[in-house]
Structure formats: structure tokens, C-alpha cells
CSV table of N, CA and C in Angstrom, one decimal:
chain,number,residue,atom,x,y,z
U,1,UNK,N,77.8,-35.4,14.1
U,1,UNK,CA,79.2,-35.7,14.2
U,1,UNK,C,79.7,-35.4,15.6
U,2,UNK,N,80.4,-36.2,16.2
U,2,UNK,CA,80.9,-36.0,17.5
U,2,UNK,C,82.0,-34.9,17.6
U,3,UNK,N,81.9,-34.0,18.5
U,3,UNK,CA,82.8,-32.9,18.7
U,3,UNK,C,83.4,-33.0,20.1
U,4,UNK,N,84.7,-32.8,20.3
U,4,UNK,CA,85.3,-32.8,21.6
U,4,UNK,C,85.8,-31.3,21.9
U,5,UNK,N,85.5,-31.0,23.2
U,5,UNK,CA,85.9,-29.6,23.6
U,5,UNK,C,86.8,-29.7,24.8
U,6,UNK,N,87.9,-29.0,24.7
U,6,UNK,CA,88.9,-28.9,25.9
U,6,UNK,C,89.5,-27.6,25.9
U,7,UNK,N,90.2,-27.3,27.0
U,7,UNK,CA,90.8,-26.0,27.2
U,7,UNK,C,92.3,-26.1,26.8
U,8,UNK,N,92.7,-25.1,26.0
U,8,UNK,CA,94.1,-25.0,25.6
U,8,UNK,C,94.7,-23.8,26.5
U,9,UNK,N,95.3,-24.2,27.6
U,9,UNK,CA,95.7,-23.1,28.6
U,9,UNK,C,96.9,-22.3,28.1
U,10,UNK,N,97.7,-22.9,27.2
U,10,UNK,CA,98.8,-22.1,26.7
U,10,UNK,C,98.4,-20.9,25.9
U,11,UNK,N,97.3,-21.0,25.2
U,11,UNK,CA,96.7,-19.9,24.4
U,11,UNK,C,95.5,-19.2,25.0
U,12,UNK,N,95.0,-19.8,26.1
U,12,UNK,CA,93.9,-19.3,26.9
U,12,UNK,C,92.6,-19.2,26.0
U,13,UNK,N,92.4,-20.4,25.3
U,13,UNK,CA,91.2,-20.5,24.5
U,13,UNK,C,90.6,-21.9,24.6
U,14,UNK,N,89.4,-22.1,24.2
U,14,UNK,CA,88.7,-23.4,24.2
U,14,UNK,C,88.9,-23.9,22.8
U,15,UNK,N,89.1,-25.2,22.7
U,15,UNK,CA,89.3,-25.9,21.4
U,15,UNK,C,88.2,-26.8,21.1
U,16,UNK,N,87.5,-26.7,20.0
U,16,UNK,CA,86.5,-27.6,19.6
U,16,UNK,C,87.0,-28.4,18.4
U,17,UNK,N,86.9,-29.7,18.5
U,17,UNK,CA,87.5,-30.5,17.4
U,17,UNK,C,86.6,-31.7,17.1
U,18,UNK,N,86.5,-31.9,15.7
U,18,UNK,CA,85.8,-33.1,15.3
U,18,UNK,C,86.7,-33.7,14.2
U,19,UNK,N,86.3,-34.7,13.5
U,19,UNK,CA,87.2,-35.4,12.5
U,19,UNK,C,87.5,-34.5,11.3
U,20,UNK,N,86.7,-33.4,11.1
U,20,UNK,CA,87.0,-32.6,9.9
U,20,UNK,C,87.6,-31.2,10.3
U,21,UNK,N,87.3,-30.7,11.4
U,21,UNK,CA,87.8,-29.3,11.7
U,21,UNK,C,88.3,-29.2,13.2
U,22,UNK,N,89.1,-28.1,13.4
U,22,UNK,CA,89.5,-27.7,14.7
U,22,UNK,C,89.3,-26.2,14.8
U,23,UNK,N,88.5,-25.7,15.8
U,23,UNK,CA,88.2,-24.3,15.9
U,23,UNK,C,88.5,-23.9,17.4
U,24,UNK,N,88.9,-22.7,17.5
U,24,UNK,CA,89.1,-22.1,18.9
U,24,UNK,C,88.2,-21.0,19.1
U,25,UNK,N,87.8,-20.8,20.4
U,25,UNK,CA,87.0,-19.7,20.8
U,25,UNK,C,87.3,-19.3,22.2
U,26,UNK,N,87.0,-18.0,22.6
U,26,UNK,CA,87.3,-17.6,23.9
U,26,UNK,C,86.2,-18.0,24.9
U,27,UNK,N,85.0,-18.3,24.4
U,27,UNK,CA,83.9,-18.8,25.2
U,27,UNK,C,83.0,-19.6,24.3
U,28,UNK,N,82.3,-20.6,25.0
U,28,UNK,CA,81.4,-21.5,24.2
U,28,UNK,C,80.2,-21.7,25.1
U,29,UNK,N,79.0,-21.7,24.4
U,29,UNK,CA,77.8,-22.1,25.1
U,29,UNK,C,77.3,-23.4,24.4
U,30,UNK,N,77.2,-24.5,25.2
U,30,UNK,CA,76.7,-25.8,24.7
U,30,UNK,C,75.2,-25.9,25.1
U,31,UNK,N,74.3,-25.9,24.2
U,31,UNK,CA,72.9,-25.9,24.5
U,31,UNK,C,72.2,-27.3,24.4
U,32,UNK,N,73.0,-28.3,24.5
U,32,UNK,CA,72.5,-29.7,24.4
U,32,UNK,C,73.1,-30.7,25.3
U,33,UNK,N,72.9,-31.9,25.1
U,33,UNK,CA,73.5,-33.0,25.9
U,33,UNK,C,75.0,-33.1,25.7
U,34,UNK,N,75.7,-33.4,26.7
U,34,UNK,CA,77.1,-33.6,26.7
U,34,UNK,C,77.5,-34.8,27.6
U,35,UNK,N,78.7,-35.3,27.4
U,35,UNK,CA,79.3,-36.3,28.3
U,35,UNK,C,80.8,-36.2,28.4
U,36,UNK,N,81.3,-36.7,29.5
U,36,UNK,CA,82.8,-36.7,29.6
U,36,UNK,C,83.4,-37.9,28.9
U,37,UNK,N,84.5,-37.6,28.2
U,37,UNK,CA,85.2,-38.7,27.6
U,37,UNK,C,86.6,-38.6,28.1
U,38,UNK,N,87.1,-39.8,28.6
U,38,UNK,CA,88.4,-39.9,29.2
U,38,UNK,C,89.3,-40.8,28.4
U,39,UNK,N,90.5,-40.5,28.3
U,39,UNK,CA,91.5,-41.3,27.6
U,39,UNK,C,92.8,-41.3,28.4
U,40,UNK,N,92.8,-42.0,29.6
U,40,UNK,CA,94.0,-42.0,30.5
U,40,UNK,C,95.2,-42.6,29.8
U,41,UNK,N,95.0,-43.4,28.8
U,41,UNK,CA,96.2,-44.1,28.2
U,41,UNK,C,97.0,-43.2,27.3
U,42,UNK,N,96.4,-42.1,26.9
U,42,UNK,CA,97.1,-41.2,26.0
U,42,UNK,C,98.4,-40.7,26.7
U,43,UNK,N,99.4,-40.5,25.8
U,43,UNK,CA,100.7,-40.0,26.4
U,43,UNK,C,100.7,-38.5,26.7
U,44,UNK,N,100.0,-37.7,25.9
U,44,UNK,CA,100.0,-36.3,26.1
U,44,UNK,C,98.6,-35.8,26.4
U,45,UNK,N,98.6,-34.5,26.9
U,45,UNK,CA,97.3,-33.9,27.2
U,45,UNK,C,96.7,-33.3,26.0
U,46,UNK,N,95.4,-33.2,25.9
U,46,UNK,CA,94.4,-33.5,27.0
U,46,UNK,C,94.0,-34.9,27.0
U,47,UNK,N,93.8,-35.4,28.2
U,47,UNK,CA,93.3,-36.8,28.3
U,47,UNK,C,91.8,-36.8,28.7
U,48,UNK,N,91.3,-35.7,29.0
U,48,UNK,CA,89.8,-35.6,29.3
U,48,UNK,C,89.2,-34.5,28.4
U,49,UNK,N,88.0,-34.8,27.9
U,49,UNK,CA,87.3,-33.9,27.0
U,49,UNK,C,85.8,-33.9,27.4
U,50,UNK,N,85.1,-32.8,27.0
U,50,UNK,CA,83.7,-32.8,27.0
U,50,UNK,C,83.3,-33.1,25.6
U,51,UNK,N,82.4,-34.1,25.3
U,51,UNK,CA,82.0,-34.4,24.0
U,51,UNK,C,80.5,-34.2,23.8
U,52,UNK,N,80.1,-33.9,22.6
U,52,UNK,CA,78.7,-33.8,22.2
U,52,UNK,C,78.5,-34.4,20.8
U,53,UNK,N,77.3,-34.9,20.5
U,53,UNK,CA,77.1,-35.5,19.2
U,53,UNK,C,76.5,-34.5,18.2
U,54,UNK,N,76.0,-33.3,18.7
U,54,UNK,CA,75.3,-32.4,17.8
U,54,UNK,C,76.0,-31.0,17.7
U,55,UNK,N,76.7,-30.8,16.5
U,55,UNK,CA,77.4,-29.6,16.3
U,55,UNK,C,76.6,-28.3,16.3
U,56,UNK,N,75.3,-28.4,15.9
U,56,UNK,CA,74.5,-27.2,15.9
U,56,UNK,C,74.1,-26.7,17.3
U,57,UNK,N,74.4,-27.4,18.3
U,57,UNK,CA,74.2,-27.0,19.7
U,57,UNK,C,75.4,-26.3,20.3
U,58,UNK,N,76.4,-26.1,19.5
U,58,UNK,CA,77.6,-25.3,20.0
U,58,UNK,C,77.6,-23.9,19.5
U,59,UNK,N,77.6,-22.9,20.4
U,59,UNK,CA,77.6,-21.5,20.1
U,59,UNK,C,78.9,-20.9,20.5
U,60,UNK,N,79.7,-20.5,19.5
U,60,UNK,CA,81.0,-19.9,19.7
U,60,UNK,C,80.8,-18.4,20.2
U,61,UNK,N,81.6,-18.0,21.2
U,61,UNK,CA,81.6,-16.6,21.7
U,61,UNK,C,80.1,-16.1,21.8
U,62,UNK,N,79.3,-16.7,22.6
U,62,UNK,CA,77.9,-16.4,22.6
U,62,UNK,C,77.7,-14.9,23.2
U,63,UNK,N,76.7,-14.2,22.6
U,63,UNK,CA,76.3,-12.9,23.2
U,63,UNK,C,75.7,-13.1,24.6
U,64,UNK,N,75.8,-12.0,25.3
U,64,UNK,CA,75.2,-12.0,26.7
U,64,UNK,C,73.7,-12.4,26.7
U,65,UNK,N,73.0,-12.0,25.7
U,65,UNK,CA,71.6,-12.3,25.6
U,65,UNK,C,71.3,-13.8,25.7
U,66,UNK,N,72.1,-14.6,25.1
U,66,UNK,CA,72.0,-16.0,25.1
U,66,UNK,C,72.2,-16.6,26.5
U,67,UNK,N,73.3,-16.1,27.1
U,67,UNK,CA,73.7,-16.6,28.4
U,67,UNK,C,72.6,-16.2,29.5
U,68,UNK,N,72.0,-15.1,29.3
U,68,UNK,CA,71.0,-14.7,30.3
U,68,UNK,C,69.8,-15.6,30.5
U,69,UNK,N,69.6,-16.5,29.5
U,69,UNK,CA,68.5,-17.5,29.6
U,69,UNK,C,68.8,-18.7,30.5
U,70,UNK,N,70.0,-18.7,31.0
U,70,UNK,CA,70.5,-19.8,31.9
U,70,UNK,C,71.0,-19.3,33.2
U,71,UNK,N,71.0,-20.2,34.2
U,71,UNK,CA,71.6,-19.8,35.5
U,71,UNK,C,72.7,-20.9,35.8
U,72,UNK,N,73.8,-20.4,36.4
U,72,UNK,CA,74.9,-21.3,36.7
U,72,UNK,C,74.5,-22.1,37.9
U,73,UNK,N,74.7,-23.4,37.8
U,73,UNK,CA,74.3,-24.4,38.9
U,73,UNK,C,75.6,-24.8,39.7
U,74,UNK,N,76.6,-25.2,38.9
U,74,UNK,CA,77.8,-25.8,39.5
U,74,UNK,C,79.0,-25.7,38.5
U,75,UNK,N,80.2,-25.8,39.0
U,75,UNK,CA,81.3,-25.8,38.1
U,75,UNK,C,81.7,-27.2,37.7
U,76,UNK,N,82.0,-27.4,36.5
U,76,UNK,CA,82.5,-28.7,36.0
U,76,UNK,C,84.0,-28.7,36.2
U,77,UNK,N,84.5,-29.6,37.0
U,77,UNK,CA,85.9,-29.7,37.4
U,77,UNK,C,86.6,-30.9,36.8
U,78,UNK,N,87.7,-30.7,36.3
U,78,UNK,CA,88.6,-31.7,35.7
U,78,UNK,C,89.8,-32.0,36.6
U,79,UNK,N,90.0,-33.2,37.0
U,79,UNK,CA,91.1,-33.6,37.9
U,79,UNK,C,92.2,-34.1,36.9
U,80,UNK,N,93.2,-33.3,36.6
U,80,UNK,CA,94.2,-33.7,35.6
U,80,UNK,C,95.1,-34.8,36.1
U,81,UNK,N,95.3,-34.9,37.4
U,81,UNK,CA,96.2,-35.9,38.0
U,81,UNK,C,95.5,-37.3,37.9
U,82,UNK,N,94.2,-37.4,38.2
U,82,UNK,CA,93.5,-38.6,38.2
U,82,UNK,C,92.7,-38.8,36.9
U,83,UNK,N,92.8,-37.9,36.0
U,83,UNK,CA,92.0,-38.0,34.7
U,83,UNK,C,90.6,-38.3,35.0
U,84,UNK,N,89.9,-37.3,35.6
U,84,UNK,CA,88.5,-37.6,36.0
U,84,UNK,C,87.7,-36.2,36.0
U,85,UNK,N,86.4,-36.3,35.7
U,85,UNK,CA,85.5,-35.1,35.9
U,85,UNK,C,84.7,-35.3,37.1
U,86,UNK,N,84.2,-34.2,37.8
U,86,UNK,CA,83.3,-34.4,38.9
U,86,UNK,C,81.9,-34.8,38.5
U,87,UNK,N,81.5,-34.5,37.3
U,87,UNK,CA,80.2,-34.9,36.7
U,87,UNK,C,80.4,-35.5,35.4
U,88,UNK,N,79.8,-36.6,35.1
U,88,UNK,CA,80.1,-37.3,33.8
U,88,UNK,C,79.2,-36.9,32.6
U,89,UNK,N,78.0,-36.4,32.8
U,89,UNK,CA,77.2,-36.0,31.7
U,89,UNK,C,76.1,-35.0,32.2
U,90,UNK,N,75.4,-34.4,31.2
U,90,UNK,CA,74.4,-33.5,31.5
U,90,UNK,C,73.9,-32.7,30.3
U,91,UNK,N,73.3,-31.6,30.6
U,91,UNK,CA,72.8,-30.7,29.5
U,91,UNK,C,73.1,-29.3,29.9
U,92,UNK,N,73.5,-28.5,28.9
U,92,UNK,CA,73.9,-27.1,29.0
U,92,UNK,C,75.2,-26.8,29.8
U,93,UNK,N,76.1,-26.3,29.1
U,93,UNK,CA,77.4,-25.9,29.6
U,93,UNK,C,77.9,-24.6,29.1
U,94,UNK,N,78.5,-23.8,30.0
U,94,UNK,CA,79.2,-22.6,29.5
U,94,UNK,C,80.7,-22.7,29.8
U,95,UNK,N,81.4,-22.7,28.7
U,95,UNK,CA,82.9,-22.7,28.8
U,95,UNK,C,83.3,-21.2,28.8
U,96,UNK,N,83.6,-20.6,29.9
U,96,UNK,CA,83.8,-19.2,30.1
U,96,UNK,C,85.2,-18.7,29.7
U,97,UNK,N,85.3,-17.4,29.4
U,97,UNK,CA,86.5,-16.8,29.0
U,97,UNK,C,87.6,-17.0,30.1
U,98,UNK,N,87.2,-17.0,31.4
U,98,UNK,CA,88.2,-17.1,32.4
U,98,UNK,C,88.8,-18.6,32.6
U,99,UNK,N,88.3,-19.5,31.8
U,99,UNK,CA,88.9,-20.9,31.8
U,99,UNK,C,88.0,-21.8,32.6
U,100,UNK,N,87.0,-21.3,33.3
U,100,UNK,CA,86.1,-22.2,34.0
U,100,UNK,C,85.0,-22.7,33.1
U,101,UNK,N,84.4,-23.9,33.5
U,101,UNK,CA,83.3,-24.5,32.8
U,101,UNK,C,82.1,-24.6,33.8
U,102,UNK,N,81.0,-24.1,33.5
U,102,UNK,CA,79.8,-24.1,34.4
U,102,UNK,C,78.7,-24.9,33.8
U,103,UNK,N,78.1,-25.7,34.7
U,103,UNK,CA,76.9,-26.5,34.4
U,103,UNK,C,75.8,-25.5,34.5
U,104,UNK,N,74.9,-25.4,33.5
U,104,UNK,CA,73.8,-24.5,33.5
U,104,UNK,C,72.5,-25.2,33.6
U,105,UNK,N,71.4,-24.4,33.9
U,105,UNK,CA,70.1,-24.9,33.7
U,105,UNK,C,69.3,-23.7,33.2
U,106,UNK,N,68.2,-24.0,32.5
U,106,UNK,CA,67.3,-23.0,32.0
U,106,UNK,C,66.8,-22.1,33.1
U,107,UNK,N,66.8,-20.8,32.9
U,107,UNK,CA,66.3,-19.9,33.9
U,107,UNK,C,64.8,-19.9,33.7
U,108,UNK,N,64.0,-19.9,34.8
U,108,UNK,CA,62.6,-19.8,34.7
U,108,UNK,C,62.2,-18.4,34.9
U,109,UNK,N,61.3,-17.9,34.0
U,109,UNK,CA,60.8,-16.6,34.1
U,109,UNK,C,59.7,-16.5,35.1
U,110,UNK,N,59.9,-15.6,36.1
U,110,UNK,CA,58.9,-15.4,37.1
U,110,UNK,C,58.5,-14.0,37.2
């Protein structure tokens, strides 16, 4: 089932929503494929989401041990004025407590 993730800045939490439920969390680790979904014709915010098809790949408030298996590559940026993301799809995201979203890659053990 498709889930949409966006930031609720008024409450300083991340919101995960599908057709059955809406859940909030201070941080989220997405361990699977994701894509940007844009709805510029909507009257109210949010008009841009991160969407995923697999709910079992969403980890709410992940422990540090989970995050240590990844390294931050780049920030996912949302342009609210132009309703656009700097990257359209990928794998592995960290929605951090500070409100930033980071594109991750698996850390290699050396």
C-alpha cells in the first residue's frame, strides 16, 4: 500500500499517511525505494511528498544502531515555491529530527 511522507512544521514532526492511517514520528528511516510525488494543483500544503509502496520498509524513530549501517550522501531538498524536489527517486532516506531529509547509502564495512 502506498504511503506518503511529509514534514508537519507546525508540530515539528514527520507525517506518514496512507489510505487507512496517519502516523507521526520525530524521525523516520526508509530502507527501500522511494519517489517524489508532486501535486502543484492542490490548494493547500503539502503539495510535495515522498512516497513509497512498501510500508514494512518504514522504521519510526529508528535506534542509532540502525542508522549506523548507512552514510549520508546528500540532502533531499524541497522547493516549496516551485513545488519541486532536487532528486526525484532513490533508495534509503533518513527523515531526521531536525527537519532535514538525507539520502543515504549502505555503509561498507572495511
